[in-house]
Amino acid sequence: MWLFLGRPFQSVTANNLLKMKTNKNTGVIISLAVLLVSALLYISGVGGNRGATIIVGKEPLADLPVSKISAIVIADETSTLTLKRAEKQWVVVSRKGYPADPDRIENFVKTFTEMKALRELSAGAEQLNRIGLKQGTRVTFRDDKGNSIHTLTLGKELSAPGSENQQSAMGRGGFPDRRFVMVDGDRTSITVVDQTFSNATSGPADWLDKSFFKIEKPNAIEVIYNGNESTNSWKITKTSDVADWKLDGKLPEGKELDAAQAPTSAFSSPAFNDLADDAEKAALEQNATQIKINTSEGFEYALRVGESNEGTDKIIAVKITAEFPEKRTPGENETEEDKKKLDEEWASAQQALKDKLANEQKFTKHAYRVSSYTVDSVLKKRSELIKDVEEGAITPPSGGNLPIPFQNPPPQE
């Protein structure tokens, strides 16, 4: 009886123990699974940035996956700049996708991969402002899905300890050569590195590709003023690359072109500061001064010049066209060998001109802000290009015997 009654009792107790053991094992397995998933998330970066290992003397971002960077965001207290990797090039988003300076971007990223940790430290929340990391410039590298690869907060700049211009964390001193950096917002990942990141600016104009058109071998330059200023218009021309410039139109008696004042190398190496805004571009269609320049190689540049809405800059827009000969005119007495060689050289030169035209026509889509001196040397009045004929100038005789030059007498014997 007791044995019978006891067996069920023993059986229940065993089942309970088995369940307790099973539940305990299940809990352990679940805990291990959670830890494993967390570790995988940490390693893969899905659960957030891994951060960077700060070791004095080493480059904390040496392993930055540069090829995976699809966007760079630079944000400070006043503005935010976004650079984006497009299909063929980097672009400045806030300038309607205008090409960015590829060399500047490459060097910018390189300063982060090559920066070396000089000191490792951590800081409390109340200390971040003292070293410039509470409101510092933030540089974020993003992948093609918009995820942050790393965010670097740039703090105050410093000078080398013991230098004459040593700068404290409070900002005194000058000539800094290092800077506080915090990696991924982690107050335990703060370091002083051997870079100042002076090019970490949020101004869009700083990042534009500043390559521009260049006018070479001009043989005709014309400035056309509007309205009451039209009488100040002028045009100069020359018949060959080695000929003298001539001022079109009749000159007053005793007057001639002042070649020293003529802008004969206009726009030989122009530069622009920024893109014009839509209002400035539209204003060029009304009463803009026109500049037309032709070259001996067949190019024609038609520029319109206006005023900027702010500052002293000028606004310019350019249209570029060209006409090239279809074939070379052979010289007299050319051998077949010479003709073949000259034809090949001519074809190569013509292709270079066509490439130049194709490259420069991309500048016709925008209007640009340029420094006033870029156009001031061209925007002269006709009267400023005229001078008095120099008195005492010797006019060579039209014919007959030329005068015998002065000679020393022969030595006396």
Coordinates of C-alpha atoms in Angstrom, one line a residue:
M1 CA 0.0 0.0 0.0
W2 CA 2.7 2.5 1.0
L3 CA 4.9 1.3 -1.7
F4 CA 2.1 1.8 -4.2
L5 CA 1.2 5.1 -2.8
G6 CA 4.9 6.0 -2.6
R7 CA 5.6 5.3 -6.2
P8 CA 3.4 8.0 -7.5
F9 CA 4.9 10.4 -5.0
Q10 CA 8.4 9.6 -6.1
S11 CA 7.4 9.9 -9.7
V12 CA 6.0 13.5 -9.2
T13 CA 9.1 14.6 -7.4
A14 CA 11.3 13.4 -10.3
N15 CA 9.2 15.2 -12.8
N16 CA 9.4 18.4 -10.9
L17 CA 13.1 18.1 -10.6
L18 CA 13.4 17.3 -14.3
K19 CA 11.3 20.4 -15.2
M20 CA 13.4 22.6 -12.9
K21 CA 16.6 21.3 -14.5
T22 CA 15.2 21.8 -18.0
N23 CA 14.1 25.3 -17.2
K24 CA 17.5 26.1 -15.8
N25 CA 19.2 24.7 -18.9
T26 CA 16.9 26.7 -21.1
G27 CA 17.6 29.9 -19.3
V28 CA 21.3 29.3 -19.7
I29 CA 20.9 28.6 -23.4
I30 CA 18.8 31.8 -23.8
S31 CA 21.4 33.8 -21.9
L32 CA 24.2 32.5 -24.1
A33 CA 22.2 33.2 -27.2
V34 CA 21.6 36.8 -26.2
L35 CA 25.3 37.2 -25.4
L36 CA 26.2 35.7 -28.8
V37 CA 23.8 37.9 -30.7
S38 CA 25.1 41.0 -28.9
A39 CA 28.6 40.1 -29.7
L40 CA 27.8 39.6 -33.3
L41 CA 26.0 42.9 -33.4
Y42 CA 29.0 44.6 -31.8
I43 CA 31.4 43.1 -34.2
S44 CA 29.3 43.7 -37.3
G45 CA 28.5 47.3 -36.3
V46 CA 24.8 46.7 -36.7
G47 CA 24.2 47.7 -33.1
G48 CA 26.2 50.9 -33.4
N49 CA 29.8 52.0 -34.1
R50 CA 32.6 49.9 -32.7
G51 CA 34.5 53.0 -31.9
A52 CA 38.3 53.1 -32.3
T53 CA 41.1 51.7 -30.1
I54 CA 43.1 54.6 -28.7
I55 CA 46.8 53.7 -28.3
V56 CA 49.3 56.4 -27.9
G57 CA 51.6 56.5 -30.9
K58 CA 49.2 54.6 -33.2
E59 CA 46.6 55.7 -35.8
P60 CA 43.2 55.0 -34.3
L61 CA 41.4 55.2 -37.7
A62 CA 44.1 53.5 -39.8
D63 CA 41.5 50.8 -40.7
L64 CA 38.8 53.3 -41.8
P65 CA 37.1 51.6 -44.8
V66 CA 37.7 54.5 -47.2
S67 CA 36.1 52.7 -50.2
K68 CA 32.9 52.4 -48.3
I69 CA 32.5 56.1 -47.6
S70 CA 29.7 57.5 -49.6
A71 CA 29.0 60.8 -47.8
I72 CA 30.9 63.2 -45.6
V73 CA 28.9 65.5 -43.3
I74 CA 30.7 68.4 -41.6
A75 CA 28.6 70.3 -39.0
D76 CA 29.5 73.2 -36.7
E77 CA 27.5 75.6 -34.7
T78 CA 26.4 77.7 -37.7
S79 CA 25.9 75.3 -40.6
T80 CA 26.1 71.8 -42.0
L81 CA 27.8 70.7 -45.2
T82 CA 27.1 67.4 -47.0
L83 CA 29.5 66.0 -49.6
K84 CA 28.2 63.0 -51.5
R85 CA 29.8 60.5 -53.8
A86 CA 27.9 60.5 -57.0
E87 CA 28.2 58.2 -60.0
K88 CA 31.5 59.6 -61.3
Q89 CA 32.6 62.2 -58.8
W90 CA 32.0 63.8 -55.4
V91 CA 29.5 66.7 -55.3
V92 CA 28.5 69.5 -53.0
V93 CA 24.9 68.9 -52.2
S94 CA 24.0 72.4 -51.2
R95 CA 25.4 73.8 -54.5
K96 CA 23.0 71.8 -56.7
G97 CA 25.4 68.9 -57.0
Y98 CA 28.3 70.9 -58.4
P99 CA 31.5 68.9 -58.5
A100 CA 33.6 68.9 -55.4
D101 CA 37.4 69.2 -55.3
P102 CA 38.6 65.6 -55.4
D103 CA 42.1 66.4 -54.1
R104 CA 40.7 68.2 -51.1
I105 CA 38.4 65.3 -50.2
E106 CA 41.2 62.8 -50.6
N107 CA 43.6 64.8 -48.4
F108 CA 40.8 65.4 -45.9
V109 CA 40.1 61.8 -45.4
K110 CA 43.8 61.0 -45.3
T111 CA 44.2 63.4 -42.3
F112 CA 41.9 61.1 -40.3
T113 CA 43.4 57.8 -41.4
E114 CA 46.9 59.1 -40.7
M115 CA 46.3 61.0 -37.5
K116 CA 48.3 59.7 -34.6
A117 CA 47.2 59.6 -31.0
L118 CA 49.5 61.7 -28.8
R119 CA 47.6 61.3 -25.6
E120 CA 44.7 59.2 -24.3
L121 CA 42.1 60.6 -21.9
S122 CA 38.5 60.4 -20.8
A123 CA 36.3 63.3 -19.6
G124 CA 33.1 63.8 -17.7
A125 CA 30.2 65.6 -19.3
E126 CA 31.0 68.8 -17.5
Q127 CA 34.6 68.8 -18.9
L128 CA 33.7 68.5 -22.6
N129 CA 33.0 72.2 -23.0
R130 CA 36.4 73.1 -21.5
I131 CA 38.2 71.1 -24.2
G132 CA 35.8 72.2 -27.0
L133 CA 34.1 68.8 -27.5
K134 CA 30.6 69.8 -26.3
Q135 CA 29.9 72.0 -29.3
G136 CA 32.9 71.0 -31.5
T137 CA 32.9 70.5 -35.2
R138 CA 31.5 67.1 -36.0
V139 CA 32.7 65.1 -39.0
T140 CA 30.6 62.0 -40.0
F141 CA 31.6 59.4 -42.5
R142 CA 28.5 57.6 -43.9
D143 CA 28.1 54.5 -46.0
D144 CA 25.8 54.1 -49.1
K145 CA 22.9 53.3 -46.8
G146 CA 23.3 56.5 -44.7
N147 CA 24.7 54.7 -41.7
S148 CA 27.5 56.3 -39.7
I149 CA 30.8 54.6 -40.1
H150 CA 32.5 57.0 -37.6
T151 CA 31.7 60.4 -36.2
L152 CA 34.6 62.5 -35.0
T153 CA 34.1 65.5 -32.8
L154 CA 36.9 68.0 -33.2
G155 CA 37.7 70.1 -30.0
K156 CA 40.2 72.8 -29.1
E157 CA 43.5 73.1 -30.8
L158 CA 46.8 72.9 -28.9
S159 CA 50.5 73.6 -29.3
A160 CA 53.3 71.2 -28.5
P161 CA 54.1 71.2 -24.7
G162 CA 57.0 73.4 -23.9
S163 CA 56.8 75.4 -27.2
E164 CA 57.0 79.1 -27.1
N165 CA 53.5 79.3 -28.5
Q166 CA 52.0 76.6 -26.4
Q167 CA 48.2 76.8 -26.3
S168 CA 46.3 75.7 -23.3
A169 CA 43.0 73.9 -23.3
M170 CA 41.4 77.2 -22.5
G171 CA 42.5 78.5 -26.0
R172 CA 45.4 80.8 -25.1
G173 CA 48.5 80.8 -27.3
G174 CA 48.9 80.3 -31.0
F175 CA 50.3 78.2 -33.8
P176 CA 48.6 75.0 -32.8
D177 CA 49.7 71.7 -34.2
R178 CA 47.4 69.2 -32.4
R179 CA 43.8 68.9 -31.4
F180 CA 41.3 67.2 -29.1
V181 CA 39.2 64.5 -30.8
M182 CA 36.4 62.4 -29.5
V183 CA 35.5 59.2 -31.4
D184 CA 31.8 58.3 -31.9
G185 CA 30.6 60.5 -29.0
D186 CA 32.3 58.2 -26.5
R187 CA 33.8 60.2 -23.6
T188 CA 36.2 57.3 -22.9
S189 CA 37.5 57.6 -26.5
I190 CA 39.1 61.0 -26.3
T191 CA 42.5 61.7 -27.6
V192 CA 44.9 64.4 -28.6
V193 CA 46.1 63.9 -32.2
D194 CA 48.9 65.4 -34.3
Q195 CA 46.5 67.1 -36.7
T196 CA 44.5 70.3 -36.5
F197 CA 42.0 69.6 -39.4
S198 CA 42.1 73.2 -40.6
N199 CA 40.3 72.1 -43.7
A200 CA 37.3 70.8 -41.7
T201 CA 35.1 73.7 -42.8
S202 CA 31.4 73.8 -43.4
G203 CA 31.4 76.5 -46.1
P204 CA 30.3 75.0 -49.5
A205 CA 32.5 77.3 -51.5
D206 CA 35.6 75.9 -49.9
W207 CA 34.8 72.4 -51.3
L208 CA 33.9 73.3 -54.9
D209 CA 36.2 72.1 -57.7
K210 CA 37.7 75.4 -58.8
S211 CA 39.0 74.3 -62.2
F212 CA 37.8 76.9 -64.8
F213 CA 38.0 77.8 -68.4
K214 CA 41.2 79.4 -69.8
I215 CA 41.4 81.7 -72.8
E216 CA 44.6 81.1 -74.9
K217 CA 45.9 82.9 -77.9
P218 CA 43.2 85.6 -78.2
N219 CA 43.1 87.6 -81.5
A220 CA 40.0 89.7 -80.9
I221 CA 38.7 91.2 -77.6
E222 CA 35.6 93.3 -77.5
V223 CA 33.7 95.0 -74.6
I224 CA 30.1 96.1 -75.2
Y225 CA 28.5 98.5 -72.7
N226 CA 24.8 99.2 -72.5
G227 CA 22.7 102.4 -72.4
N228 CA 24.5 105.7 -71.8
E229 CA 27.8 103.8 -71.4
S230 CA 27.7 102.4 -75.0
T231 CA 30.1 105.0 -76.2
N232 CA 32.8 103.5 -74.0
S233 CA 32.6 100.2 -75.9
W234 CA 35.8 99.1 -77.8
K235 CA 37.4 96.3 -79.7
I236 CA 41.0 95.3 -80.4
T237 CA 42.2 92.8 -83.0
K238 CA 45.4 91.4 -84.4
T239 CA 46.0 89.4 -87.6
S240 CA 48.3 86.8 -86.2
D241 CA 49.9 85.6 -83.0
V242 CA 52.9 87.8 -83.5
A243 CA 51.2 90.9 -85.0
D244 CA 50.5 94.1 -83.1
W245 CA 47.1 94.8 -81.6
K246 CA 45.0 97.4 -83.3
L247 CA 42.1 99.4 -81.9
D248 CA 39.0 99.3 -84.2
G249 CA 37.5 102.6 -85.3
K250 CA 38.9 105.9 -86.2
L251 CA 41.4 107.5 -83.8
P252 CA 41.6 111.2 -83.3
E253 CA 44.6 112.9 -84.8
G254 CA 47.8 112.4 -82.8
K255 CA 46.3 109.4 -80.9
E256 CA 47.2 105.7 -80.9
L257 CA 46.4 102.5 -79.0
D258 CA 48.1 102.3 -75.6
A259 CA 49.2 98.7 -75.8
A260 CA 50.4 98.7 -72.2
Q261 CA 46.8 99.4 -71.0
A262 CA 45.1 97.0 -73.4
P263 CA 43.9 93.7 -71.6
T264 CA 45.5 91.5 -74.2
S265 CA 45.7 88.4 -71.9
A266 CA 42.2 88.6 -70.5
F267 CA 41.0 85.5 -68.6
S268 CA 44.2 83.6 -69.3
S269 CA 43.9 82.0 -65.8
P270 CA 40.7 83.1 -64.2
A271 CA 39.3 81.7 -60.8
F272 CA 36.0 81.8 -59.2
N273 CA 35.0 82.1 -55.5
D274 CA 31.5 80.5 -55.5
L275 CA 28.4 79.9 -57.6
A276 CA 26.0 82.7 -58.1
D277 CA 22.5 82.4 -56.7
D278 CA 19.5 82.2 -58.9
A279 CA 18.7 85.9 -58.6
E280 CA 22.2 86.9 -59.6
K281 CA 22.2 84.6 -62.5
A282 CA 18.8 85.9 -63.7
A283 CA 20.0 89.5 -63.4
L284 CA 22.7 88.8 -66.1
E285 CA 20.0 88.7 -68.7
Q286 CA 19.2 92.4 -68.1
N287 CA 21.7 95.1 -69.0
A288 CA 24.8 93.1 -68.4
T289 CA 28.1 94.2 -69.8
Q290 CA 29.3 91.8 -72.6
I291 CA 32.8 90.6 -73.3
K292 CA 33.5 88.7 -76.5
I293 CA 36.9 87.1 -77.1
N294 CA 38.0 85.1 -80.1
T295 CA 41.1 83.1 -80.4
S296 CA 43.4 82.1 -83.2
E297 CA 42.5 78.4 -82.5
G298 CA 38.8 78.9 -83.4
F299 CA 37.3 79.5 -79.9
E300 CA 34.7 82.1 -79.1
Y301 CA 34.0 83.1 -75.5
A302 CA 30.9 85.3 -74.9
L303 CA 30.7 86.5 -71.3
R304 CA 28.1 88.5 -69.4
V305 CA 29.2 90.5 -66.4
G306 CA 27.0 91.8 -63.6
E307 CA 27.1 92.9 -59.9
S308 CA 26.8 90.6 -56.9
N309 CA 24.0 91.0 -54.4
E310 CA 26.6 91.1 -51.6
G311 CA 30.2 92.1 -51.3
T312 CA 32.5 93.4 -54.1
D313 CA 32.4 90.2 -56.2
K314 CA 31.3 90.3 -59.8
I315 CA 28.9 87.8 -61.4
I316 CA 29.9 86.2 -64.8
A317 CA 28.4 83.6 -67.1
V318 CA 30.1 82.3 -70.2
K319 CA 29.1 80.7 -73.4
I320 CA 31.8 78.8 -75.3
T321 CA 31.7 77.7 -79.0
A322 CA 34.3 76.8 -81.5
E323 CA 34.8 76.2 -85.2
F324 CA 37.7 73.9 -86.3
P325 CA 38.9 73.3 -89.9
E326 CA 38.1 69.9 -91.3
K327 CA 41.5 69.3 -92.9
R328 CA 45.0 70.8 -92.9
T329 CA 46.1 72.8 -95.9
P330 CA 49.4 71.2 -97.1
G331 CA 52.4 73.4 -97.7
E332 CA 54.2 73.7 -101.0
N333 CA 56.8 71.0 -101.9
E334 CA 55.7 68.6 -99.1
T335 CA 57.0 65.1 -99.5
E336 CA 54.7 62.2 -98.8
E337 CA 56.6 61.4 -95.7
D338 CA 56.4 65.0 -94.5
K339 CA 52.7 65.2 -95.3
K340 CA 51.9 62.1 -93.3
K341 CA 53.8 63.3 -90.3
L342 CA 52.3 66.8 -90.4
D343 CA 48.8 65.4 -90.9
E344 CA 49.2 63.2 -87.8
E345 CA 50.5 66.1 -85.7
W346 CA 47.7 68.3 -86.9
A347 CA 45.0 65.7 -86.1
S348 CA 46.5 65.3 -82.6
A349 CA 46.4 69.0 -82.0
Q350 CA 42.8 69.3 -83.3
Q351 CA 41.7 66.5 -81.0
A352 CA 43.2 68.3 -78.1
L353 CA 41.2 71.4 -79.0
K354 CA 38.0 69.4 -79.2
D355 CA 38.7 67.9 -75.8
K356 CA 39.3 71.4 -74.4
L357 CA 35.9 72.6 -75.9
A358 CA 34.1 69.6 -74.4
N359 CA 35.7 70.1 -71.0
E360 CA 35.0 73.9 -70.9
Q361 CA 31.4 73.7 -72.1
K362 CA 30.4 72.3 -68.6
F363 CA 31.1 75.8 -67.3
T364 CA 28.3 77.3 -69.4
K365 CA 25.6 75.8 -67.2
H366 CA 26.3 78.0 -64.2
A367 CA 26.9 81.6 -63.2
Y368 CA 29.9 82.3 -61.0
R369 CA 31.1 84.8 -58.4
V370 CA 34.6 86.1 -59.2
S371 CA 36.8 88.6 -57.5
S372 CA 36.4 92.0 -59.0
Y373 CA 40.0 92.2 -60.2
T374 CA 39.3 89.2 -62.5
V375 CA 37.2 91.5 -64.7
D376 CA 38.2 95.0 -63.7
S377 CA 41.3 94.8 -65.9
V378 CA 39.1 94.1 -68.9
L379 CA 36.2 96.5 -68.2
K380 CA 38.0 99.6 -69.3
K381 CA 36.6 102.6 -71.3
R382 CA 37.7 103.2 -74.8
S383 CA 39.3 106.5 -73.7
E384 CA 41.6 104.6 -71.3
L385 CA 43.1 102.6 -74.2
I386 CA 44.2 105.7 -76.1
K387 CA 47.4 107.7 -75.7
D388 CA 49.1 110.5 -77.4
V389 CA 51.5 109.6 -80.2
E390 CA 55.0 109.8 -78.6
E391 CA 56.9 112.9 -79.8
G392 CA 60.3 112.4 -81.3
A393 CA 59.5 109.0 -82.6
I394 CA 61.6 108.4 -85.8
T395 CA 59.6 107.3 -88.8
P396 CA 61.6 105.1 -91.1
P397 CA 62.0 106.5 -94.7
S398 CA 59.6 105.1 -97.2
G399 CA 62.3 104.5 -99.8
G400 CA 65.8 105.5 -100.9
N401 CA 69.0 104.9 -99.1
L402 CA 68.9 104.4 -95.4
P403 CA 71.1 106.6 -93.3
I404 CA 74.6 105.2 -92.6
P405 CA 74.8 104.3 -88.9
F406 CA 77.4 106.2 -86.8
Q407 CA 80.8 104.5 -86.8
N408 CA 83.9 105.2 -84.8
P409 CA 86.8 106.5 -86.9
P410 CA 89.6 104.1 -87.7
P411 CA 92.5 104.3 -85.4
Q412 CA 95.3 106.6 -86.4
E413 CA 98.6 105.1 -87.4

